[in-house]
PDB file of C-alpha atoms in Angstrom:
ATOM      1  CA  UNK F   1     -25.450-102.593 -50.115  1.00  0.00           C
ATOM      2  CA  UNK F   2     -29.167-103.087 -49.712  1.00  0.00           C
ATOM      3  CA  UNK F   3     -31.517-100.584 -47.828  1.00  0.00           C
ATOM      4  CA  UNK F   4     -32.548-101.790 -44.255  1.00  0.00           C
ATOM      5  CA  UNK F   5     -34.918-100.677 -41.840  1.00  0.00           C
ATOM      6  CA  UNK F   6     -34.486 -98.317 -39.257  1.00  0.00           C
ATOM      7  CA  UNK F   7     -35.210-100.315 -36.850  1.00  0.00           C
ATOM      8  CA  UNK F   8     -32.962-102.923 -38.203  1.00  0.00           C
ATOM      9  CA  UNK F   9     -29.412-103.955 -37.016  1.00  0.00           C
ATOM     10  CA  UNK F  10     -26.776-103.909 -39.542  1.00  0.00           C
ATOM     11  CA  UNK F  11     -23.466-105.948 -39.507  1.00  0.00           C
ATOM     12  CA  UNK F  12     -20.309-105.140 -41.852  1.00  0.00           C
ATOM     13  CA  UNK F  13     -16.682-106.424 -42.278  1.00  0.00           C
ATOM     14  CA  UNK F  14     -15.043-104.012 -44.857  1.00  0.00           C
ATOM     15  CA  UNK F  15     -10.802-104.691 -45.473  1.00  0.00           C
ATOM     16  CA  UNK F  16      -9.665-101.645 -45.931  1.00  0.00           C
ATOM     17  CA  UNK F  17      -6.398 -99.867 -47.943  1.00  0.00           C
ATOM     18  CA  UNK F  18      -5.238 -96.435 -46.039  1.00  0.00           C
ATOM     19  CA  UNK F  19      -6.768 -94.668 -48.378  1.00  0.00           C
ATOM     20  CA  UNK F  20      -9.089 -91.905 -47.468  1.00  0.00           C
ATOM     21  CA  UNK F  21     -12.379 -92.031 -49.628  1.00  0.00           C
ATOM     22  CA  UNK F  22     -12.511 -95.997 -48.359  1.00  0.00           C
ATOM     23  CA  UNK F  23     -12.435 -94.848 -44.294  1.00  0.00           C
ATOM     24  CA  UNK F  24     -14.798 -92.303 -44.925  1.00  0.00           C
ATOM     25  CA  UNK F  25     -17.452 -94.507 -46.860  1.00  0.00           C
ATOM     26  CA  UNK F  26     -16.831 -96.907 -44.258  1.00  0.00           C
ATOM     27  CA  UNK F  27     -17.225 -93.944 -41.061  1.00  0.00           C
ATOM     28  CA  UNK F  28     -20.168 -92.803 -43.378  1.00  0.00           C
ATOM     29  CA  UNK F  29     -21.987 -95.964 -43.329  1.00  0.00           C
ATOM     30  CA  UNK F  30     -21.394 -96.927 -39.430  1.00  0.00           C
ATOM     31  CA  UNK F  31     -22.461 -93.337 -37.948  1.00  0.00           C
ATOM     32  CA  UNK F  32     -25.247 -93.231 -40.746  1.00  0.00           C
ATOM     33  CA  UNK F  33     -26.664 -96.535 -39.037  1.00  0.00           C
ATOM     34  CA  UNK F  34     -26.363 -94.864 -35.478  1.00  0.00           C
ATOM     35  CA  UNK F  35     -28.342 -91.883 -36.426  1.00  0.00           C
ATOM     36  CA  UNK F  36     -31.288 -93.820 -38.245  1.00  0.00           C
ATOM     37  CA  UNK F  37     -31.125 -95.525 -34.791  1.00  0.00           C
ATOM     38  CA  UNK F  38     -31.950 -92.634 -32.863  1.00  0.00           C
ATOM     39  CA  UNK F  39     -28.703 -92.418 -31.147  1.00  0.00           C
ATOM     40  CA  UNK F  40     -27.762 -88.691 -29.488  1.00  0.00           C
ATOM     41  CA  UNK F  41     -25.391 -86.760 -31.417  1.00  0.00           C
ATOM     42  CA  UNK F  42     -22.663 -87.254 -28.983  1.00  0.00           C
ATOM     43  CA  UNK F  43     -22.838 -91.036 -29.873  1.00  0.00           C
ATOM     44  CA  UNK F  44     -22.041 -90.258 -33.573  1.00  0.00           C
ATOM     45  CA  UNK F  45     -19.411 -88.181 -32.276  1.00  0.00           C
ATOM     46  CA  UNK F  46     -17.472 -90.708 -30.122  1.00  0.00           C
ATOM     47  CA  UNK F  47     -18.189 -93.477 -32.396  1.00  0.00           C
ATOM     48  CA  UNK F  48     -16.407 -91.549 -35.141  1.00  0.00           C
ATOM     49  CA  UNK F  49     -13.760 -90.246 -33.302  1.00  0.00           C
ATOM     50  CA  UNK F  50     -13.117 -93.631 -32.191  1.00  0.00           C
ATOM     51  CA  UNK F  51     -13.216 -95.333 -35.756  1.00  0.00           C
ATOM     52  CA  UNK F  52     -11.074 -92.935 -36.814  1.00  0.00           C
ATOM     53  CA  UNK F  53      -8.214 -93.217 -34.128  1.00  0.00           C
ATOM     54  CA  UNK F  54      -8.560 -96.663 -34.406  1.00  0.00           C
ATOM     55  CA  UNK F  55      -7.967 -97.268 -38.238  1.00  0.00           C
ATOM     56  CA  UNK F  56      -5.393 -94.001 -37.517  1.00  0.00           C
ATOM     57  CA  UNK F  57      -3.535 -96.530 -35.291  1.00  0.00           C
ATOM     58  CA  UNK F  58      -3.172 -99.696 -37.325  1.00  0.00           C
ATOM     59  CA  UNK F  59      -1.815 -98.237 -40.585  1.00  0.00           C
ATOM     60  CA  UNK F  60       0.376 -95.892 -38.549  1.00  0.00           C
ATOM     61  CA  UNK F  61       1.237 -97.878 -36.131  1.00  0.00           C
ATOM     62  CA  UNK F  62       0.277-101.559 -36.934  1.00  0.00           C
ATOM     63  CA  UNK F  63       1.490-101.231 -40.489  1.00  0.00           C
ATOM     64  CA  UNK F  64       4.858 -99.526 -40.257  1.00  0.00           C
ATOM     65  CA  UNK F  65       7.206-102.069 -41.238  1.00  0.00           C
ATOM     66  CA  UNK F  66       4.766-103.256 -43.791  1.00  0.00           C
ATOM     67  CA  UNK F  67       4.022-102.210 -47.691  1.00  0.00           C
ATOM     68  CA  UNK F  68       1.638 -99.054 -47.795  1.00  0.00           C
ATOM     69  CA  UNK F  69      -0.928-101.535 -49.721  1.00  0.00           C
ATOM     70  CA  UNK F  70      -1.526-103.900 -46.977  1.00  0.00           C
ATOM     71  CA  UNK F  71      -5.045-103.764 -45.604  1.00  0.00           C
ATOM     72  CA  UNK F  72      -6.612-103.641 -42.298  1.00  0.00           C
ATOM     73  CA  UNK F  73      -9.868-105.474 -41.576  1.00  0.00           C
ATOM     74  CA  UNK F  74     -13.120-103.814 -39.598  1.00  0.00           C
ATOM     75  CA  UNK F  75     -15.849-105.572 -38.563  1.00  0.00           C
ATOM     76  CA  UNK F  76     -19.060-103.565 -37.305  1.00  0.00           C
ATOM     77  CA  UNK F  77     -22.331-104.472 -35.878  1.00  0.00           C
ATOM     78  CA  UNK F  78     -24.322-101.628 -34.806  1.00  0.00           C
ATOM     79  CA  UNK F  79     -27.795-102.360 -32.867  1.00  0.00           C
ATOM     80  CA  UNK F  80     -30.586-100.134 -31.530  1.00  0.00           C
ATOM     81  CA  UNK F  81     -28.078-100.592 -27.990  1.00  0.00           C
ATOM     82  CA  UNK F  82     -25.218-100.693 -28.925  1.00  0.00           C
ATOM     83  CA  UNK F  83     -22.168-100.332 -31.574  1.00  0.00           C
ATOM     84  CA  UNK F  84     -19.485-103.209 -31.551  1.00  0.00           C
ATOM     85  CA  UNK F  85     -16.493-102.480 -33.735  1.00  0.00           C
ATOM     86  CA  UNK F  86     -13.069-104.670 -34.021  1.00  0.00           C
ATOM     87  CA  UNK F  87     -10.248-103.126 -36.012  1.00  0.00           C
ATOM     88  CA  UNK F  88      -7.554-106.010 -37.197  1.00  0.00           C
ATOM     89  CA  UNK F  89      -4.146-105.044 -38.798  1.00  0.00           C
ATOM     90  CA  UNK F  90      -1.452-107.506 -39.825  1.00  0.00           C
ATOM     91  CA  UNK F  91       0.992-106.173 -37.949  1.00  0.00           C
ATOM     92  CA  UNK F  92       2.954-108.005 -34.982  1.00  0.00           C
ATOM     93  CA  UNK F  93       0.759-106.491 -32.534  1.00  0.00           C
ATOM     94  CA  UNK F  94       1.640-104.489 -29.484  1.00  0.00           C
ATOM     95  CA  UNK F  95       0.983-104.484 -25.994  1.00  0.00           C
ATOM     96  CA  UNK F  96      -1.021-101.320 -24.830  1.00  0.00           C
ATOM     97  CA  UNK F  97      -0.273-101.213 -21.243  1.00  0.00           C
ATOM     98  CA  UNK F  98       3.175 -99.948 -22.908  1.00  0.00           C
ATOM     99  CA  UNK F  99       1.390 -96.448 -24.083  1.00  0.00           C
ATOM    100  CA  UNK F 100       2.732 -93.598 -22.298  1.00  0.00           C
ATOM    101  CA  UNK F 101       0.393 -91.187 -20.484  1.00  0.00           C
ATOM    102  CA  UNK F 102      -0.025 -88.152 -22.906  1.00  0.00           C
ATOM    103  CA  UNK F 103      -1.289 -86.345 -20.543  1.00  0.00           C
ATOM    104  CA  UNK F 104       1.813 -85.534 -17.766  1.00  0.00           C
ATOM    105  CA  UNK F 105       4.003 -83.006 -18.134  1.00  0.00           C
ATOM    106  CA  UNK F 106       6.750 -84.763 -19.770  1.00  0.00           C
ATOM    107  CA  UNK F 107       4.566 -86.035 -22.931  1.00  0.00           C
ATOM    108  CA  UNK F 108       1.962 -83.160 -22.997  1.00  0.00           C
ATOM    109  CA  UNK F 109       3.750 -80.799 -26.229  1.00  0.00           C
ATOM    110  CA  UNK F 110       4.434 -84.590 -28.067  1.00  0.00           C
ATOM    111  CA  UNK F 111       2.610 -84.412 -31.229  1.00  0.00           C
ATOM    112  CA  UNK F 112       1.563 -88.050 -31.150  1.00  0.00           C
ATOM    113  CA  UNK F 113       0.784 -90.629 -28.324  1.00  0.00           C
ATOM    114  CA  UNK F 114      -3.099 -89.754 -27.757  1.00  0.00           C
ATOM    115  CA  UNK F 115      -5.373 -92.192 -29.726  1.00  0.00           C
ATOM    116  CA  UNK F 116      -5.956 -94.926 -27.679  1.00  0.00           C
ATOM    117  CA  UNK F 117      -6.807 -92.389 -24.730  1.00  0.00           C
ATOM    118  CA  UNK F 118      -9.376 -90.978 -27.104  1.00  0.00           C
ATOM    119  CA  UNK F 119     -10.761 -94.259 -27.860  1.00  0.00           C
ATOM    120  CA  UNK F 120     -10.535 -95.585 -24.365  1.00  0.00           C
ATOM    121  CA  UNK F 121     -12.323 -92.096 -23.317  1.00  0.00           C
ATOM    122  CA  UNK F 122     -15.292 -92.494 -25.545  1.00  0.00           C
ATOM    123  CA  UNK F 123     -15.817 -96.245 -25.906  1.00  0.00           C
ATOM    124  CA  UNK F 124     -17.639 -98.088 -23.029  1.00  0.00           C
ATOM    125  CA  UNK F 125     -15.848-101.200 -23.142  1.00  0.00           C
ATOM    126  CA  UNK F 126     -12.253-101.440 -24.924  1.00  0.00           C
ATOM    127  CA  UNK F 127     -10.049-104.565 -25.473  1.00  0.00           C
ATOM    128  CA  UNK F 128      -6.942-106.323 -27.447  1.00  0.00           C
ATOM    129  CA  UNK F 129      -6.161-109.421 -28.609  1.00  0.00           C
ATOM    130  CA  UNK F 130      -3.258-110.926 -26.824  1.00  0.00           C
ATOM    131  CA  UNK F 131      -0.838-110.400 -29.791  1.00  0.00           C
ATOM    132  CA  UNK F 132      -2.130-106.631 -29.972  1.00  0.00           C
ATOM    133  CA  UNK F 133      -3.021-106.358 -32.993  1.00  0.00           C
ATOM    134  CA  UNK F 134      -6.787-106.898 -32.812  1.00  0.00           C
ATOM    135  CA  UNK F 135      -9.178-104.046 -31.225  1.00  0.00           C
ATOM    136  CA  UNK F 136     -12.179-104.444 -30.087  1.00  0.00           C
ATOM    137  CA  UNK F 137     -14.476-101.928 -28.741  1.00  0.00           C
ATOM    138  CA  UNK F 138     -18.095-101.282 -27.684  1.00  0.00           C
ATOM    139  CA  UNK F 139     -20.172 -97.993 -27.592  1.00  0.00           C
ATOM    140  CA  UNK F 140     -23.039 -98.196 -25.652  1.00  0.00           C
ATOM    141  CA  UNK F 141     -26.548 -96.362 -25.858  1.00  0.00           C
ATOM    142  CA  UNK F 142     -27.043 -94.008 -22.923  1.00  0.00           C
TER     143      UNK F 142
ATOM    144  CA  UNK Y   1      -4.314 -64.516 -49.125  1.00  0.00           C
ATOM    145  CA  UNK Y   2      -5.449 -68.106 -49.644  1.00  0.00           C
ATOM    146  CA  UNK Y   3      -3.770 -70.147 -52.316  1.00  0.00           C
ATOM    147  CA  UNK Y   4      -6.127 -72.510 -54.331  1.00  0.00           C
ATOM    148  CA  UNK Y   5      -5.157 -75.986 -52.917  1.00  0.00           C
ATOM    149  CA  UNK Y   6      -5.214 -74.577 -49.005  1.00  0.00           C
ATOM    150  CA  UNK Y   7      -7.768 -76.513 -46.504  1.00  0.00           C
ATOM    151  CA  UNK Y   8      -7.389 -72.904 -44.869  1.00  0.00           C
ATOM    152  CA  UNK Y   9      -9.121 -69.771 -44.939  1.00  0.00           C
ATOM    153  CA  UNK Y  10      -6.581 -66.347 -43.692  1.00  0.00           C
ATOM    154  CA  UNK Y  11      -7.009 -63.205 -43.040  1.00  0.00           C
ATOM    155  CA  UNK Y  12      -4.484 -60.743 -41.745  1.00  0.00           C
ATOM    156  CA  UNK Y  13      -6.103 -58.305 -39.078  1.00  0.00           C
ATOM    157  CA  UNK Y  14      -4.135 -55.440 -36.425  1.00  0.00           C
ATOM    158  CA  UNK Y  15      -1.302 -57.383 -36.949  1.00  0.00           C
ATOM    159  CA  UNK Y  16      -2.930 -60.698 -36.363  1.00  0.00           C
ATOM    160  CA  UNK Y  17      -2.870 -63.628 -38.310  1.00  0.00           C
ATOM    161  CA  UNK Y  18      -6.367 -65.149 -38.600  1.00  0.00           C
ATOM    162  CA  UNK Y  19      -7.274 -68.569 -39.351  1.00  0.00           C
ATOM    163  CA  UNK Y  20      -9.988 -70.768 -40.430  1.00  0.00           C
ATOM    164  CA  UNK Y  21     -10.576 -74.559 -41.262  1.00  0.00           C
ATOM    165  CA  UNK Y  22     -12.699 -74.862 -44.860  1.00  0.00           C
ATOM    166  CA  UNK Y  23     -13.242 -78.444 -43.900  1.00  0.00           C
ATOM    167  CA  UNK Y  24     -15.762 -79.558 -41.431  1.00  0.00           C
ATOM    168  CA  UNK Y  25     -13.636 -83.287 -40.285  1.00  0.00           C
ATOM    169  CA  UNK Y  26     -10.380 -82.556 -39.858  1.00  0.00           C
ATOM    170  CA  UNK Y  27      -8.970 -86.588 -40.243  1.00  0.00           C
ATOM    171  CA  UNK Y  28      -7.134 -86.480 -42.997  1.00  0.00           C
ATOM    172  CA  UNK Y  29      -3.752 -87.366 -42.930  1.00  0.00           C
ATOM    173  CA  UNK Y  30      -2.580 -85.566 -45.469  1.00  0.00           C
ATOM    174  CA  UNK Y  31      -4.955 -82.704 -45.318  1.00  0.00           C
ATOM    175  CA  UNK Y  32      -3.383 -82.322 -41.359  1.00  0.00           C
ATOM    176  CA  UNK Y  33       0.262 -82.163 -42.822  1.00  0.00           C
ATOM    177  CA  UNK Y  34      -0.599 -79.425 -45.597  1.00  0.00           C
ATOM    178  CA  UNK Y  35      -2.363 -77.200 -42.881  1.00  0.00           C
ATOM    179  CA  UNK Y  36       0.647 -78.356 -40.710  1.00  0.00           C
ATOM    180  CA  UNK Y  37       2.915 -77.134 -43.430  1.00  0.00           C
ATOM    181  CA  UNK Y  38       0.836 -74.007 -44.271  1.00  0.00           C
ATOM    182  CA  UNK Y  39       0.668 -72.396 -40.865  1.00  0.00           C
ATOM    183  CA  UNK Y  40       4.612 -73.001 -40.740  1.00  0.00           C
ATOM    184  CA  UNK Y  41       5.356 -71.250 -43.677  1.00  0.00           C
ATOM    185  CA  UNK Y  42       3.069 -68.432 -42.035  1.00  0.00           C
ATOM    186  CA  UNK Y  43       5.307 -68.752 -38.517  1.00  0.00           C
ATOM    187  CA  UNK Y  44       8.280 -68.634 -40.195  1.00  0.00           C
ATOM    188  CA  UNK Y  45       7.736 -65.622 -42.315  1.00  0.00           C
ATOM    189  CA  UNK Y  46       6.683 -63.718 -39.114  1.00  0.00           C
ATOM    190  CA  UNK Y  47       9.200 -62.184 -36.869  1.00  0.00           C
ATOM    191  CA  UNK Y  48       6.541 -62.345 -33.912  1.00  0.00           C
ATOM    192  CA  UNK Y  49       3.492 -64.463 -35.431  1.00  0.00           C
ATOM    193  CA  UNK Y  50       0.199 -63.327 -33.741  1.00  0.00           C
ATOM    194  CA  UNK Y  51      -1.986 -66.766 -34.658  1.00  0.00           C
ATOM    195  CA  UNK Y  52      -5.707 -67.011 -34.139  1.00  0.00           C
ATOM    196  CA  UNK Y  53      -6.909 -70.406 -35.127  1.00  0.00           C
ATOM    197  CA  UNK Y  54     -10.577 -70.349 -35.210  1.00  0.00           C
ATOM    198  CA  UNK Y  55     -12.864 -74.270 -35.380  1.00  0.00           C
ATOM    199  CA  UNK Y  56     -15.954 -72.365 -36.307  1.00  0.00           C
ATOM    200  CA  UNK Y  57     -16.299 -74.605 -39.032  1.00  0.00           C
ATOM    201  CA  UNK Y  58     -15.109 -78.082 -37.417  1.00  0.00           C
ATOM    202  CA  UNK Y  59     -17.305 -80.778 -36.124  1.00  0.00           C
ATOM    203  CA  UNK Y  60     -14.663 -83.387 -36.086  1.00  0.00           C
ATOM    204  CA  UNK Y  61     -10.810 -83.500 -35.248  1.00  0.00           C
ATOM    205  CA  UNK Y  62      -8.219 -86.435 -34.900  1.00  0.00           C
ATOM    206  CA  UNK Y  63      -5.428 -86.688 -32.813  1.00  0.00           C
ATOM    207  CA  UNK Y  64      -3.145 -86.199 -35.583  1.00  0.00           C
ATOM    208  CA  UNK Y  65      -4.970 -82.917 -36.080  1.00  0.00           C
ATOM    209  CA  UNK Y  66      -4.010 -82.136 -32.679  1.00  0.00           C
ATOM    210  CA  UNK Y  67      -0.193 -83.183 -32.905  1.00  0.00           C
ATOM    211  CA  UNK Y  68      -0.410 -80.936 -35.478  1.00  0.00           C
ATOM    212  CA  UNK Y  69      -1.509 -77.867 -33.612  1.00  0.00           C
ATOM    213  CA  UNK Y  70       0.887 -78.890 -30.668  1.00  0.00           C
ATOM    214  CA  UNK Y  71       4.096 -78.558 -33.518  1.00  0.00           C
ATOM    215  CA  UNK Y  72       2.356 -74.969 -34.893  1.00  0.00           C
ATOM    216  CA  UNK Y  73       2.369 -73.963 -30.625  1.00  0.00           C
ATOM    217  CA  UNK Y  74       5.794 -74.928 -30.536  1.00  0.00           C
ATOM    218  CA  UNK Y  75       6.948 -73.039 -33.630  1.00  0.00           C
ATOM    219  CA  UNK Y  76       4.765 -70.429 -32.869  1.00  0.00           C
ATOM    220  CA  UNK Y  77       6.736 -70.402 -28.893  1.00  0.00           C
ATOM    221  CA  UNK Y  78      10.338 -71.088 -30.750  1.00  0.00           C
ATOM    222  CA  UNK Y  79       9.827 -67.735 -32.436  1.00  0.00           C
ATOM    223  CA  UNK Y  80       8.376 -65.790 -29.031  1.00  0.00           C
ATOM    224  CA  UNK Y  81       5.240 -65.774 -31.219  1.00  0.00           C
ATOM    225  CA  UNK Y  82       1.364 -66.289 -29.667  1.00  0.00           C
ATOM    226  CA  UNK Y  83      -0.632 -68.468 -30.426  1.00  0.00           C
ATOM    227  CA  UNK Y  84      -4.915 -68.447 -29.565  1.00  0.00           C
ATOM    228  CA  UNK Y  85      -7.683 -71.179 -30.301  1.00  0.00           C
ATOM    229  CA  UNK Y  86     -10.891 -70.139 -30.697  1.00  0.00           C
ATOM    230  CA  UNK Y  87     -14.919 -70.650 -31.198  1.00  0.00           C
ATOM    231  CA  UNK Y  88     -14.134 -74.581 -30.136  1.00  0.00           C
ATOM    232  CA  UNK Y  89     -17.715 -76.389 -30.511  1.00  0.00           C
ATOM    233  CA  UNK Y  90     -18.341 -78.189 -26.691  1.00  0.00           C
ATOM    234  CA  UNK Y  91     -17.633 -81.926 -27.770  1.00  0.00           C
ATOM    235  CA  UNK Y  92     -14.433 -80.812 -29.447  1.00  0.00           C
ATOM    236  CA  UNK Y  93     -13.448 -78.785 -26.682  1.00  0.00           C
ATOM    237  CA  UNK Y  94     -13.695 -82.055 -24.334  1.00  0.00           C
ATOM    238  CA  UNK Y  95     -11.464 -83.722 -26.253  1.00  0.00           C
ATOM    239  CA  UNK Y  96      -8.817 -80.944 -25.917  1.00  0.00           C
ATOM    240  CA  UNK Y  97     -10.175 -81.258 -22.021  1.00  0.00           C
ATOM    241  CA  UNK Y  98      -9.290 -84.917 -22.030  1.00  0.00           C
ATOM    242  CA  UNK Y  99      -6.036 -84.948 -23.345  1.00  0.00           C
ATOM    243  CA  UNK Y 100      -5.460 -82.070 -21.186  1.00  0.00           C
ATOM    244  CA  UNK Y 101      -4.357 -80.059 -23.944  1.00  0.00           C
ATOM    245  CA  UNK Y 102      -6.793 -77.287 -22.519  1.00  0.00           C
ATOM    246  CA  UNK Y 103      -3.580 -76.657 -20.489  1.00  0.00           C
ATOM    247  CA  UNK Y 104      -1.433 -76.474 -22.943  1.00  0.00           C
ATOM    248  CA  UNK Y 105      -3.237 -74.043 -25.502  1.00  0.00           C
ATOM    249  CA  UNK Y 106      -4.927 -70.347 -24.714  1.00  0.00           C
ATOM    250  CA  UNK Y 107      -8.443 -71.173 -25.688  1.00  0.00           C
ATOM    251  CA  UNK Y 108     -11.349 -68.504 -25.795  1.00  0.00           C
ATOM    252  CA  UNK Y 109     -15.045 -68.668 -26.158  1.00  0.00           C
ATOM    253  CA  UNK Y 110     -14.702 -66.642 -29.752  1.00  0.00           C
ATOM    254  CA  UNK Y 111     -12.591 -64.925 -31.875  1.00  0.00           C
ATOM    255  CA  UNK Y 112     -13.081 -61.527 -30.587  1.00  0.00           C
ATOM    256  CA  UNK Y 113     -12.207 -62.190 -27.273  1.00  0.00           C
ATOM    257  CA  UNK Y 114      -9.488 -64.152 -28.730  1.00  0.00           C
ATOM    258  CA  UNK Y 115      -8.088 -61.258 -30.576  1.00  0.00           C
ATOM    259  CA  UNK Y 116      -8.479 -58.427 -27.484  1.00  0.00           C
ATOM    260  CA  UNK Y 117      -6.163 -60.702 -25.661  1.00  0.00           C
ATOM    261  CA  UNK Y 118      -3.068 -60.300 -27.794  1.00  0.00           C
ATOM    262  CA  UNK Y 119      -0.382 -59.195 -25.925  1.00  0.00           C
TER     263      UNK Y 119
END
């Protein structure tokens, strides 16, 4: 990967195994670009947090039925604005207005069930495909 | 004690059990289910665990880190045990604020005050 500019935009699309030294490189290199960007810290902790639920979500949820193997694909384009990141799995997609709220009573001491809200919390614009298995979401500079 | 693969650092103080991340980004998958499985195995050995979990050290948590604490609070109430969280950096603690899990958990400012408010 060749050095850029600070003040340059960079663009990636990394497939990626659920393997843990391969989301972290990947994390590494998105909230690396933020900061040489000049974005606050609380931008390279949303961003983060978001990749991370997100990638967290298709292997454990995308990828179920599927071999442990199969990757994901992540496409990033991070600008001195904004930070655009799709997360593709090759699962049969879901349909998120199914998600139950995490947060009542009834849900709140489940273990699981709170990724999406984190990602919908922190990301400025968040959407899916119509099969549900493509997410896209935007960050945007305060 | 600590044993050499733990993501954990313990201490046992008045009775209390003390508790520490090593790790800064607490994402791992399997990193969350060892320290899932460790602080078990310290609930289960105690007939009325006393468990301060401090995130001193932690800049970054998933939600599967905090599914994980949610199944320690529920071993920890299955056994009439407490449970306290502790010295919870500000954009951590508004995630536990959005998910409303700042409800659900006894949360102090630091360990100390943590620790005077054992029952």
């Amino acid at each position: 990967m060749p050095d850029k500019p600070a003040h340059d935009a960079e663009t990636g699309s990394v497939e990626l195994t659920n393997n843990r030294e391969e989301i972290a490189a990947l994390e590494e290199r998105v909230v690396g670009r933020i900061e040489d960007l000049g974005y606050p810290k609380s931008a390279r902790f949303a961003v983060m947090l978001a990749l991370e639920e997100a990638i967290a979500n298709a292997f454990q949820h995308g990828h179920r039925d599927l071999p442990d193997d199969t990757p994901i694909q992540v496409t990033f384009r991070v600008t001195k604005d904004h930070v655009q990141i799709t997360v593709e799995d090759r699962g049969a997609g879901f349909d998120p207005r199914d998600l139950p709220d995490p947060t009542v009573e009834e849900n709140i001491s489940n273990p699981s069930g709170r990724g999406m809200m984190l990602i919908r919390a922190y990301m400025s614009e968040v959407s899916h495909n119509d099969r549900g298995n493509r997410l896209s979401m935007t960050y945007r500079k305060p | 004690m600590t044993h050499t693969d733990s993501r954990l650092r313990v201490k046992q103080q008045d009775g209390i059990t003390k508790v520490e991340f090593i790790d800064r980004n607490i994402l791992d998958e399997a990193n969350i289910q060892s320290i899932g499985d460790e602080l078990g195995a310290m609930i289960e050995s105690a007939s009325d665990p006393k468990l301060l979990i401090s995130f001193a050290n932690v800049d970054h948590l998933s939600s599967a880190a905090l599914g994980a604490l949610i199944t320690v609070n529920n071993r920890v109430k299955g056994k009439r045990g407490q449970l306290k969280l502790a010295d919870i950096d500000p954009q951590i603690y508004e995630v536990f604020v959005i998910t409303r899990l700042n409800q659900l958990f006894d949360i102090h400012d630091t360990s100390d005050q943590a620790a005077q408010s054992f029952a």
